[in-house]
Coordinates of C-alpha atoms and ligand atoms in Angstrom, one line a residue:
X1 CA -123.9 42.5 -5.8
X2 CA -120.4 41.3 -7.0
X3 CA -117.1 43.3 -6.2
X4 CA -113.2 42.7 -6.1
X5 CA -113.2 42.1 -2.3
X6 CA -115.9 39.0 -2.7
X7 CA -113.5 36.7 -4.4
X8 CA -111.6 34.3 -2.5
X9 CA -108.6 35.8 -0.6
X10 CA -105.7 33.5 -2.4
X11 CA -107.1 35.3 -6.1
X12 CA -106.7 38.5 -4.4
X13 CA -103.2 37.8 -3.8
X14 CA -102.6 36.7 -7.3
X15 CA -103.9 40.0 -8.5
X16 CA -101.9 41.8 -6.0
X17 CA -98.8 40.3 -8.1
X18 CA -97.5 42.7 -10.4
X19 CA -98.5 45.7 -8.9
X20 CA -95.7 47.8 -7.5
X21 CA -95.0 50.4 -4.4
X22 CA -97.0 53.0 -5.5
X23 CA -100.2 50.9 -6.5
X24 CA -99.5 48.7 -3.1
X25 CA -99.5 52.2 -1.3
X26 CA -102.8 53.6 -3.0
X27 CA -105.0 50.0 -2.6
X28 CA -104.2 49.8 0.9
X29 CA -106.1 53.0 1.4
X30 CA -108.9 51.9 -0.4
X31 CA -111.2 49.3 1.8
X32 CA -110.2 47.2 5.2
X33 CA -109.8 44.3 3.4
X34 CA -107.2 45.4 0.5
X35 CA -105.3 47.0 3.8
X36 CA -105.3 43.6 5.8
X37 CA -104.3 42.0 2.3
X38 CA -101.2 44.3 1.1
X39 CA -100.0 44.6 4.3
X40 CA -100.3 40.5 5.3
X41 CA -99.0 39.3 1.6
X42 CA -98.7 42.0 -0.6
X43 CA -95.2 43.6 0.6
X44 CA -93.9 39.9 1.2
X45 CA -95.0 39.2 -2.5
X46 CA -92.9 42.4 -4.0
X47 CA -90.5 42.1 -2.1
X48 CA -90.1 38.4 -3.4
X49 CA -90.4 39.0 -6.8
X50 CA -88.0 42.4 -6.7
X51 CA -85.2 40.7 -5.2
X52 CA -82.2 43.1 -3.7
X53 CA -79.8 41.4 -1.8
X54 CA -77.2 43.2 0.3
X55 CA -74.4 42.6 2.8
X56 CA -74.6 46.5 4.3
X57 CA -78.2 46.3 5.0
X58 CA -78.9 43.1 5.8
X59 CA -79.2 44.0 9.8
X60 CA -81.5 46.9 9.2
X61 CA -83.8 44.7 6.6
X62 CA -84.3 42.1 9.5
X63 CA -85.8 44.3 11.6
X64 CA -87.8 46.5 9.0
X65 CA -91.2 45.9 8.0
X66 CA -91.6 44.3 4.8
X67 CA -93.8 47.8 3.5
X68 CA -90.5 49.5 5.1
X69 CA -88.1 47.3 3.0
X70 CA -89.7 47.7 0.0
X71 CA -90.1 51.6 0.4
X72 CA -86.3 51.7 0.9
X73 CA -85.6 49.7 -2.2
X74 CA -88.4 51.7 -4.7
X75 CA -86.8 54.8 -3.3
X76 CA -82.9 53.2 -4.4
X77 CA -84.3 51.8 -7.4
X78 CA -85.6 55.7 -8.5
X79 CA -82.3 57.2 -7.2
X80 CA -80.5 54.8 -9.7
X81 CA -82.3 56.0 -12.8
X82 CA -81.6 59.5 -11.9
X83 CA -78.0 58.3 -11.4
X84 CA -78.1 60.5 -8.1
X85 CA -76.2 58.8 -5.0
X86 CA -74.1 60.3 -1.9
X87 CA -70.7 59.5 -2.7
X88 CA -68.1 59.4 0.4
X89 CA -64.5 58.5 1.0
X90 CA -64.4 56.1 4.0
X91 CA -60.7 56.9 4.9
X92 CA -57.9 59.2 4.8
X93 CA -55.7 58.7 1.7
X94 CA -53.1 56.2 2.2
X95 CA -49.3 57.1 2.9
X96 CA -48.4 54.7 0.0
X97 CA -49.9 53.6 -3.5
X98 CA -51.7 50.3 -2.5
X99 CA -53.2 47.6 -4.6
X100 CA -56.0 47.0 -2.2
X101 CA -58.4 44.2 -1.8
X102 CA -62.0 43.9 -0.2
X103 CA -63.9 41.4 1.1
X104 CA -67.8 41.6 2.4
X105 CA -69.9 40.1 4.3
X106 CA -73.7 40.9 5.9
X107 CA -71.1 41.6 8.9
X108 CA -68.6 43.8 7.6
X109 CA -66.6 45.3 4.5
X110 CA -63.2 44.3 4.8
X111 CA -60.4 46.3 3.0
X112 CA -57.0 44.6 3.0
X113 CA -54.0 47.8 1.3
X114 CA -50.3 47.0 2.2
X115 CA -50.0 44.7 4.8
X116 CA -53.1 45.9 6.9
X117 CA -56.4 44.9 7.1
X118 CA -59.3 47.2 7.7
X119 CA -63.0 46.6 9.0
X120 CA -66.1 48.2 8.5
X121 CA -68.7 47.1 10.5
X122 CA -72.6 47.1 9.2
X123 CA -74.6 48.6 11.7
X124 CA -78.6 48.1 12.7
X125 CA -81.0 51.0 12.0
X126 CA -81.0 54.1 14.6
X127 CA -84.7 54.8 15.0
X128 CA -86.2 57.4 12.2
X129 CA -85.9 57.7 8.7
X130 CA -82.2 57.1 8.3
X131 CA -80.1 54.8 6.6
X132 CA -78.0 51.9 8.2
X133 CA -74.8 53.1 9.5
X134 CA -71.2 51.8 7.9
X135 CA -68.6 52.2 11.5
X136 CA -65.4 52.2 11.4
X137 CA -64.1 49.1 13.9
X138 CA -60.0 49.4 13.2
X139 CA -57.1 48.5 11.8
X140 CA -55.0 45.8 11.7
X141 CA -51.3 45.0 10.9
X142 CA -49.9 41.9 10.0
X143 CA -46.7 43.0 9.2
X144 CA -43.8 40.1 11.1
X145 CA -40.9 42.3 11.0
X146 CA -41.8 46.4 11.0
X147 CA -38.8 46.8 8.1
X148 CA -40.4 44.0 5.7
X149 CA -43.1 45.0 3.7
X150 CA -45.7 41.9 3.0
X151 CA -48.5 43.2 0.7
X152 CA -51.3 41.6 0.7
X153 CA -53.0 40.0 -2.6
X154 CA -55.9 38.2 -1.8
X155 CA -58.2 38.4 1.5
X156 CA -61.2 35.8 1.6
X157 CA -64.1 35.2 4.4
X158 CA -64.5 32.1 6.1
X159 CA -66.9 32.8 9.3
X160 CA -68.1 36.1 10.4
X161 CA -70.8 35.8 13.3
X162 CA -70.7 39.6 13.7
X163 CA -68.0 39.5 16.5
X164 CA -65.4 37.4 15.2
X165 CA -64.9 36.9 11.5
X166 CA -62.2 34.5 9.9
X167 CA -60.6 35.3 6.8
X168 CA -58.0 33.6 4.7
X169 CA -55.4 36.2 3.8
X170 CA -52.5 35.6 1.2
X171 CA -49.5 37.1 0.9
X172 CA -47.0 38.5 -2.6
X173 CA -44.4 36.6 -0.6
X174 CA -46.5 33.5 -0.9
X175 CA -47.4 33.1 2.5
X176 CA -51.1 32.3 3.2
X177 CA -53.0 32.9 6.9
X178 CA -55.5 32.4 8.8
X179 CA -56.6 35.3 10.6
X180 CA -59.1 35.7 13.5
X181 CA -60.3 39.5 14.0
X182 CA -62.5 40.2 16.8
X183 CA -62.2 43.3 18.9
X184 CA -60.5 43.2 22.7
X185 CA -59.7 45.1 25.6
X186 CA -62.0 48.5 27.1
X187 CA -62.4 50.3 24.9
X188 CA -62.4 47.5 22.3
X189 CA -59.9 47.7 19.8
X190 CA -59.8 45.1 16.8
X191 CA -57.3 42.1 17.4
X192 CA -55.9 39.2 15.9
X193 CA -54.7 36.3 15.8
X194 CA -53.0 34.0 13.4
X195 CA -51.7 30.3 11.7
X196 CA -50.3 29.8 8.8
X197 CA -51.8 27.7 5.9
X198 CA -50.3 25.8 3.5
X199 CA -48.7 27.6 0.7
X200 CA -49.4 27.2 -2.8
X201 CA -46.7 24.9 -4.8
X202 CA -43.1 26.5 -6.4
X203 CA -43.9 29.3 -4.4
X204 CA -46.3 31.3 -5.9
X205 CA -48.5 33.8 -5.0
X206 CA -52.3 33.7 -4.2
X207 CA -54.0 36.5 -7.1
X208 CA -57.6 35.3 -6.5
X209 CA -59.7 33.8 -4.4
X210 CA -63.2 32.3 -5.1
X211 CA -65.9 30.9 -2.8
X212 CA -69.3 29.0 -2.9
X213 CA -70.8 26.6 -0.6
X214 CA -68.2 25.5 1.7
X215 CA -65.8 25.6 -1.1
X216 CA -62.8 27.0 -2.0
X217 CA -60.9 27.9 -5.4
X218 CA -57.1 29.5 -4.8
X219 CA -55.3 30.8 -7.9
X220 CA -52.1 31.7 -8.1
X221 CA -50.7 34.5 -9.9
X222 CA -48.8 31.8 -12.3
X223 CA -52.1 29.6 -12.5
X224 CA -52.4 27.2 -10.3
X225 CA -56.0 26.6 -9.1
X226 CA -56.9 24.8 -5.8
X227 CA -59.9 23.3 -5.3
X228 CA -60.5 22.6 -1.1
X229 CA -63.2 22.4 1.2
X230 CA -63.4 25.2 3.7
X231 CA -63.6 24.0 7.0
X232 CA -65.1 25.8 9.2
X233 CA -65.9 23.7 12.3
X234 CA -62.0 23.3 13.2
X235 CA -61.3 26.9 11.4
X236 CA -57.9 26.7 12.1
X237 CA -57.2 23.6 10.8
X238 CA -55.7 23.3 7.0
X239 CA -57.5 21.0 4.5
X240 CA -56.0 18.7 2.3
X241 CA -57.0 20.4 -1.4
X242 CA -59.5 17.9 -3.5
X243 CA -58.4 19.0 -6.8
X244 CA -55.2 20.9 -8.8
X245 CA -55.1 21.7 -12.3
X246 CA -52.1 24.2 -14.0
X247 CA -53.3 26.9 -16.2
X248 CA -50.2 27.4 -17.6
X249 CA -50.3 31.2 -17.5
X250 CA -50.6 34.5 -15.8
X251 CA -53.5 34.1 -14.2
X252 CA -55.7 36.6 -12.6
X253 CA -59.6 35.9 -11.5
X254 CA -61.6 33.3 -11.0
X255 CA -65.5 32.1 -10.5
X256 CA -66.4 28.8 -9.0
X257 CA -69.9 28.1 -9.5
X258 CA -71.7 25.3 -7.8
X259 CA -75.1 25.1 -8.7
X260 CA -76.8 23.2 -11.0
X261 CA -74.0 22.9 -13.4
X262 CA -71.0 23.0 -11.7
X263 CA -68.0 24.8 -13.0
X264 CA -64.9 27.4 -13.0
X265 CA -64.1 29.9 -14.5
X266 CA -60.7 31.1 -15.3
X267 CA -59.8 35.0 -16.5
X268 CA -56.2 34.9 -17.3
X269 CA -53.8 37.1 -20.1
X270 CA -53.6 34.4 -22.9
X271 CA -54.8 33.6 -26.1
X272 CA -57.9 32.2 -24.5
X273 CA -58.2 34.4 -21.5
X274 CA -61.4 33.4 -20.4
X275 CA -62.0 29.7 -19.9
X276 CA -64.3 27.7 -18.2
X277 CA -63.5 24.1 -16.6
X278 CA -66.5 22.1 -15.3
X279 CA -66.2 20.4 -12.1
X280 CA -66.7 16.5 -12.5
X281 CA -68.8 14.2 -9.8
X282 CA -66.1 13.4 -7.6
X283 CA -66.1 17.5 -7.1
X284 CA -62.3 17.4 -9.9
X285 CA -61.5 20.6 -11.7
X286 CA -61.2 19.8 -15.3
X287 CA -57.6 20.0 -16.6
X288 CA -58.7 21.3 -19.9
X289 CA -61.1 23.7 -20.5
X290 CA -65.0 22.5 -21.5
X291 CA -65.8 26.2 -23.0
X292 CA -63.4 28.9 -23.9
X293 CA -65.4 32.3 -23.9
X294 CA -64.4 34.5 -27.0
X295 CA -64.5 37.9 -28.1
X296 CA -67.6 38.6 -30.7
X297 CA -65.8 39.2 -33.5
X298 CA -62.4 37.4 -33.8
X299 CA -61.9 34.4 -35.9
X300 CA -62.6 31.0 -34.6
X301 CA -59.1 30.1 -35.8
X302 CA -57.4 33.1 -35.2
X303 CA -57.6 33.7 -31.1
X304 CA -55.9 37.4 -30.1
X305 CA -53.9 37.6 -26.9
X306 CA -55.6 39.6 -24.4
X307 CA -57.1 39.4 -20.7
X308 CA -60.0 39.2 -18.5
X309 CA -59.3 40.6 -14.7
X310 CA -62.9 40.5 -13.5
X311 CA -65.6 38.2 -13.3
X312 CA -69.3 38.1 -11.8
X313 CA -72.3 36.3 -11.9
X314 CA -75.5 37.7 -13.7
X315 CA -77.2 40.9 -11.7
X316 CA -80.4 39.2 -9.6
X317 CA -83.1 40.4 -11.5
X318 CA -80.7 40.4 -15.0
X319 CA -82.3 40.3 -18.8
X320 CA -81.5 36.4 -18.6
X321 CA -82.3 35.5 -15.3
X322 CA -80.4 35.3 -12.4
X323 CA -78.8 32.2 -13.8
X324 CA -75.7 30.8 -12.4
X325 CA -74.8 29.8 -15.9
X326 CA -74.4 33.8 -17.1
X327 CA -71.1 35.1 -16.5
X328 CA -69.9 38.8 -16.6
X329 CA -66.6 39.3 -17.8
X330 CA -64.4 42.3 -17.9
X331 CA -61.9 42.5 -20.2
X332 CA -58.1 44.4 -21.3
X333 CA -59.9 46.5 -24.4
X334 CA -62.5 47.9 -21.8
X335 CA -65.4 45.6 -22.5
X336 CA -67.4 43.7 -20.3
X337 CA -68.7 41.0 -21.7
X338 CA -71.6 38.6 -20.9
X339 CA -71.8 34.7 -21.5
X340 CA -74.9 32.7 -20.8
X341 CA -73.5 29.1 -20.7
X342 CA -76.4 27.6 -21.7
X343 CA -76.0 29.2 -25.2
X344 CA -76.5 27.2 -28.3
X345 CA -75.1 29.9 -30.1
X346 CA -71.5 28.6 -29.9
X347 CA -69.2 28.5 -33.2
X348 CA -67.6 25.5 -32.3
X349 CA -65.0 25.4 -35.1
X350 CA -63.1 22.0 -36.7
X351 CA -59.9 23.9 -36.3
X352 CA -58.2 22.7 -34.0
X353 CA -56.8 25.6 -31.6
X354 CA -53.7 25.4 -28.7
X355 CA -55.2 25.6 -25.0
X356 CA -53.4 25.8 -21.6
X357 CA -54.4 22.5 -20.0
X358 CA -53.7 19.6 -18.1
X359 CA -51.2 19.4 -15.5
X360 CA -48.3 18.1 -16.4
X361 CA -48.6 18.0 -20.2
X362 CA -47.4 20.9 -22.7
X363 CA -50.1 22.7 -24.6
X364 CA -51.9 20.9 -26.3
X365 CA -54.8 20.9 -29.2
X366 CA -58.3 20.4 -28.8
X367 CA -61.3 20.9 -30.0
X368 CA -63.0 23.1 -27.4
X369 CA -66.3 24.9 -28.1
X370 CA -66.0 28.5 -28.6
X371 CA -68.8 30.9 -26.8
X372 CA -69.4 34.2 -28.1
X373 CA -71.2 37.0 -25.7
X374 CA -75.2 37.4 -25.5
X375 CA -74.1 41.0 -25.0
X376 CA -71.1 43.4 -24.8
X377 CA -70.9 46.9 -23.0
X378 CA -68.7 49.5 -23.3
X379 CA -68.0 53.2 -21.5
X380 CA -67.4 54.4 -25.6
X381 CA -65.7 57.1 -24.2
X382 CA -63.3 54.8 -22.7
X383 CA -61.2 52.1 -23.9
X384 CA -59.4 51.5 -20.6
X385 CA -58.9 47.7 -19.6
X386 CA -61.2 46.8 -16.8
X387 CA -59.6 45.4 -13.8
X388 CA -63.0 44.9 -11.2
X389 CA -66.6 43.7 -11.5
X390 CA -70.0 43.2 -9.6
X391 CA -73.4 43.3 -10.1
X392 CA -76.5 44.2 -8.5
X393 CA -77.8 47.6 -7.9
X394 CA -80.6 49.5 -8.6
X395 CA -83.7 47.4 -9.9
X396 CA -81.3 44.4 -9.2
X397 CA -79.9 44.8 -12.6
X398 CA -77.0 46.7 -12.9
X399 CA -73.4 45.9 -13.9
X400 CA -70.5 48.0 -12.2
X401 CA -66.9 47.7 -13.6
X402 CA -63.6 49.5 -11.6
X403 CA -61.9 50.4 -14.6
X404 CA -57.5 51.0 -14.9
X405 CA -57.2 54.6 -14.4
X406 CA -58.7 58.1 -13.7
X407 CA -60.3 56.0 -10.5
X408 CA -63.4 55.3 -13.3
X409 CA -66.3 52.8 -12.5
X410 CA -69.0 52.7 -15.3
X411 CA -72.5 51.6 -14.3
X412 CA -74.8 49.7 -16.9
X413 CA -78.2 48.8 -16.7
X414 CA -78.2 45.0 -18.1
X415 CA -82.1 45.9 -19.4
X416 CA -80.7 49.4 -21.3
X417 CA -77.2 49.0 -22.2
X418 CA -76.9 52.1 -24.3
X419 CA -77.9 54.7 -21.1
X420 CA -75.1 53.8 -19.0
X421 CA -73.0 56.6 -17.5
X422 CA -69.5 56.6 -15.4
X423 CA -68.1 58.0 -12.4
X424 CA -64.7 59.4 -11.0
X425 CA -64.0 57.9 -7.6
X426 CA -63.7 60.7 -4.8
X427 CA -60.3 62.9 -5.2
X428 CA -60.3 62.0 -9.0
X429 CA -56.5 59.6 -8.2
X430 CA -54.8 58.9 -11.1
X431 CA -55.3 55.2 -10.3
X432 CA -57.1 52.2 -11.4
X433 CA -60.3 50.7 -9.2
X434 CA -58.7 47.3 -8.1
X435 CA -61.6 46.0 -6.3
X436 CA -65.3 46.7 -6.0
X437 CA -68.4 45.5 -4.8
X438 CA -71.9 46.6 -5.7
X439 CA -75.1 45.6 -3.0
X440 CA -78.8 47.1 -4.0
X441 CA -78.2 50.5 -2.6
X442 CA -74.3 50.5 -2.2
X443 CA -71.5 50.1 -4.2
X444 CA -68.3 50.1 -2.2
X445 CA -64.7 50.8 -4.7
X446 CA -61.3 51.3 -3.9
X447 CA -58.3 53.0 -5.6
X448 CA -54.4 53.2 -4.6
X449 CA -55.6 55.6 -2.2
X450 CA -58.7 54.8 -0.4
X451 CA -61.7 53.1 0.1
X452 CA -64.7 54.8 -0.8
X453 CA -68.8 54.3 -1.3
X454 CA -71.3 55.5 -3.6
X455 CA -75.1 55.5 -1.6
X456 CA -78.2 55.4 -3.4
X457 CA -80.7 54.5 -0.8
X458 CA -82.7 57.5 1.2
X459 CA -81.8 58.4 4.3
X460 CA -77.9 59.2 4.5
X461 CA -77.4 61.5 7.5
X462 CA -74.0 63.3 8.5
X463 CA -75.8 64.0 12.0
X464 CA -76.6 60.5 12.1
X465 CA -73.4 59.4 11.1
X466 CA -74.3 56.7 8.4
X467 CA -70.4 57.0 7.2
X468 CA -67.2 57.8 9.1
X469 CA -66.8 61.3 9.8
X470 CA -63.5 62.5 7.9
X471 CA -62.0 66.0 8.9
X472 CA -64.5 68.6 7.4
X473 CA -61.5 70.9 5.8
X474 CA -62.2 71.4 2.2
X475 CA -59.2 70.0 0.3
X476 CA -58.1 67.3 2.5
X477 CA -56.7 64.8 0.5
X478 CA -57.3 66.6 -2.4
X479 CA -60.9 65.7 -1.8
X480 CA -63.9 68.1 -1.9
X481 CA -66.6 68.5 0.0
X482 CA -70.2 69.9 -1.3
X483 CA -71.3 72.6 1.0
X484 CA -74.9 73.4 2.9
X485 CA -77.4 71.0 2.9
X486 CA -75.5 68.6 0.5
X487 CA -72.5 68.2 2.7
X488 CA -73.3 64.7 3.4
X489 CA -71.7 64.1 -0.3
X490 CA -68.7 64.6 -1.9
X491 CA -67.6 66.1 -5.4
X492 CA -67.1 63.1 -8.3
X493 CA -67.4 63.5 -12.0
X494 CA -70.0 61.7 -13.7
X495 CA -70.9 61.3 -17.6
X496 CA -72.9 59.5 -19.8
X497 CA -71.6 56.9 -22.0
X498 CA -74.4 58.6 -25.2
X499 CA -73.7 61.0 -27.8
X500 CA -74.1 63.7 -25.1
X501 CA -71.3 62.7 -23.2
X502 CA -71.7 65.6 -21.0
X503 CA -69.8 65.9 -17.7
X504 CA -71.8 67.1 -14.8
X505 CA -71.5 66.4 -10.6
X506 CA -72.9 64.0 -9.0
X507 CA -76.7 65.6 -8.3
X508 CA -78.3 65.5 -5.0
Ligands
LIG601 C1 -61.5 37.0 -7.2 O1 -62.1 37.4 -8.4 C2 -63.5 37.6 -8.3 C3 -64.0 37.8 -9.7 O2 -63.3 38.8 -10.4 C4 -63.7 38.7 -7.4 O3 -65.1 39.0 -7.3 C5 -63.1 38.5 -6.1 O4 -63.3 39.6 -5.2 C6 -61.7 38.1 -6.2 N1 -61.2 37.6 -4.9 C7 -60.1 38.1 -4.3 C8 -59.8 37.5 -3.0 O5 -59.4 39.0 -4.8

């Protein structure tokens, strides 16, 4: 007699495919051989297919069983379309209104406010059923003299093998380090130690940072970009830069991109505030822009001044693919907007438009194509610019946008644009997001206050200490704490962005 369990193991497989947790779970339990099957190929496969990469979990996914990792992520993925999630400040409010930066890596979160840099360190699993624990390691201060204040603008990763980590940090006086953190001493306290790197020309100070494979993009704040290998061998030793090209104006973020296609991209406040410049063979930035990225509905001719502060590549698991060639945008009139570079749908227009090129040259007029956006959200209860992006989250295809004020991220699901909702950081500051950065289950933010993190994945235990215990005194900070068994959270504001609009608490 024929049945499922008499074809050849490899079909079996196939048909194991699309299935997900739920139906894994439930044909385990059927015969011996679907058990042996899920649990020797099934997990692996859904796990392969439902992509969720994260920097904060990474230790605890390398010692979990596949059936354990994908547990974690179906439970994230179902906490995200309930929009329920712990949400915890991970320090005290700052003396001082910061513009603070972060950095991440599978190591450590890395939060640079004034002239300190701060690390968190990602921990492995304790045994049980809780989630991976975020430590506090220290703080840092690389002030030179105690009465001069040196802010710092930009903080980027170079090596982190879990003890030391090496980050280039720049300075709003101009100056750009080194820095090797690494904790010394019984009882260890973090410790550094520095060189300085050569600046960027006339002075000017680093506003972004942008990394991929070994390379490095520096901007500076009056748009300069730097292309230069990161060395990483010799860490300490500066590299000669490969390629500079002058954007001619305030410049803000950037994306370099070197797959496939190679390019940058360029947000800036201009009357083509997002540009991108492909990258030639030799590895050149190009002095004009290949593709300026425009707003849906302006005039080819007629380009409005405006300006992009955040940029991110497509969410892994987006509408589009995870594409290197789709770029998220986030713009001064609140929208984010996404490109897919590949688009045919450009309006490339025989008017001849001013650009912010080459080098040495004036502006100058060219024929550039125009790209409009594959799609355009918006918080419509919102028009605030945004000034942070990142993408990820639950079912790998979420956007999340730090917006200007009212400490506001929105949350978008790239597959359901109209349902997403929006979120007042902790302590509700007055205060824009400046930096954020969204894993599977996390999304880490940070206001001119503090640093803070929004959990969706199972398993956050005060007992356990996922998060840095903060003093347990309701009001502290003007924060508040939820009482009972829901103390592991934090009050915050949430609403959606449909007709309702309603305002309600974070539920847990
Ligand atoms: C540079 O801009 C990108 C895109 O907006 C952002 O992801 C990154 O964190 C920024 N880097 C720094 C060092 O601020």
């Amino acid at each position: 007699m024929f049945t499922l369990t008499s074809l050849p193991e490899d079909i079996l497989i196939l048909i194991l495919e699309p299935l997900g947790i739920h139906e894994l779970d439930a044909l385990s339990l059927t015969c011996r051989t679907f058990n042996t099957i899920v649990n020797a190929y099934g997990w692996t496969n859904y796990l392969r297919i439902n992509p969720r990469p994260s920097y904060s979990l990474a230790k605890a996914r390398n010692v979990w069983s596949p059936r354990k990792r994908a547990r974690y992520d179906g439970l994230a993925d179902e906490a995200w379309t309930r929009a329920e999630f712990i949400a915890r400040p991970l320090s005290r409010a700052w003396a001082a209104k910061l513009q603070p930066v972060l950095a991440i890596s599978p190591s450590r979160l890395l939060v640079g406010a004034g002239s300190s840099i701060s690390s968190y360190t990602f921990g492995a699993p304790k045994p049980g059923p809780c989630a991976p624990p975020v430590v506090f390691q220290g703080t840092v201060s690389l002030l030179e003299h105690p009465d001069r204040a040196r802010d710092i603008t930009a903080i980027s990763m170079v090596t982190d093998d879990d003890v030391t980590v090496i980050v280039d940090v720049a300075f709003h006086d101009g100056a750009i380090e080194r820095v090797r953190l690494f904790p010394a001493g019984d009882p260890p306290v973090l410790s550094f130690t520095r060189t300085k790197l050569p600046p960027m020309p006339n002075a000017d100070f680093v506003e972004n940072i942008s990394t991929d494979a070994n390379t490095m993009l520096t901007l500076s704040s009056n748009g300069l970009a730097r292309l230069s290998p990161i060395i990483t061998a010799t860490a300490d030793t500066p590299t000669p830069p490969t390629s500079l090209i002058d954007l001619q104006t305030r410049s803000w973020t950037s994306l370099l991109s070197l797959q496939s296609t190679p390019y940058a991209a360029f947000g800036t406040a201009s009357s083509t505030p997002l540009t991108v410049h492909a990258l030639d063979d030799g590895g050149a930035l190009s002095p004009a822009p290949t593709a300026i990225l425009h707003t849906k509905r302006a005039a080819a001719d007629r380009l409005p001044s405006s300006a992009v502060y955040g940029l991110a590549r497509a969410p892994p698991c987006s509408p589009w693919g995870a594409s290197p060639q789709i770029l998220v945008s986030g713009w001064y009139d609140g929208q984010v907007r996404c490109y897919d570079l590949r688009s045919s749908s450009r309006f490339s227009s025989n008017t001849p438009h001013t650009t912010n090129g080459a080098l040495n040259g004036p502006t100058h007029t060219t024929t550039t194509p125009l790209l409009r956006p594959v799609l355009t959200l918006a918080d419509r209860w919102s028009y605030e610019p945004i000034y942070s992006l990142s993408t990820g989250g639950g079912s790998g295809s979420h956007i999340a946008a730090g917006t200007a004020r009212h400490s506001v991220v929105s949350f978008w699901d790239a597959r359901s644009p109209s349902t997403g909702w929006s979120v007042h950081a902790p302590g509700n500051d007055p205060s824009p997001v400046y930096a954020v950065a969204l894993e599977s289950a996390r999304f880490f933010g940070v206001t001119q206050s503090r640093v803070f993190v929004y959990d969706f994945g199972p398993g956050v235990s005060l007992e356990r200490e996922t998060y840095p215990a903060l003093p347990l005194v309701r009001g502290v900070d003007g924060l508040k704490q939820r009482k009972g068994a829901n103390r592991a959270t934090y009050h915050v504001l949430r609403y959606a962005h449909d007709s309702s609009g309603l305002c309600g608490e974070s539920l847990v």
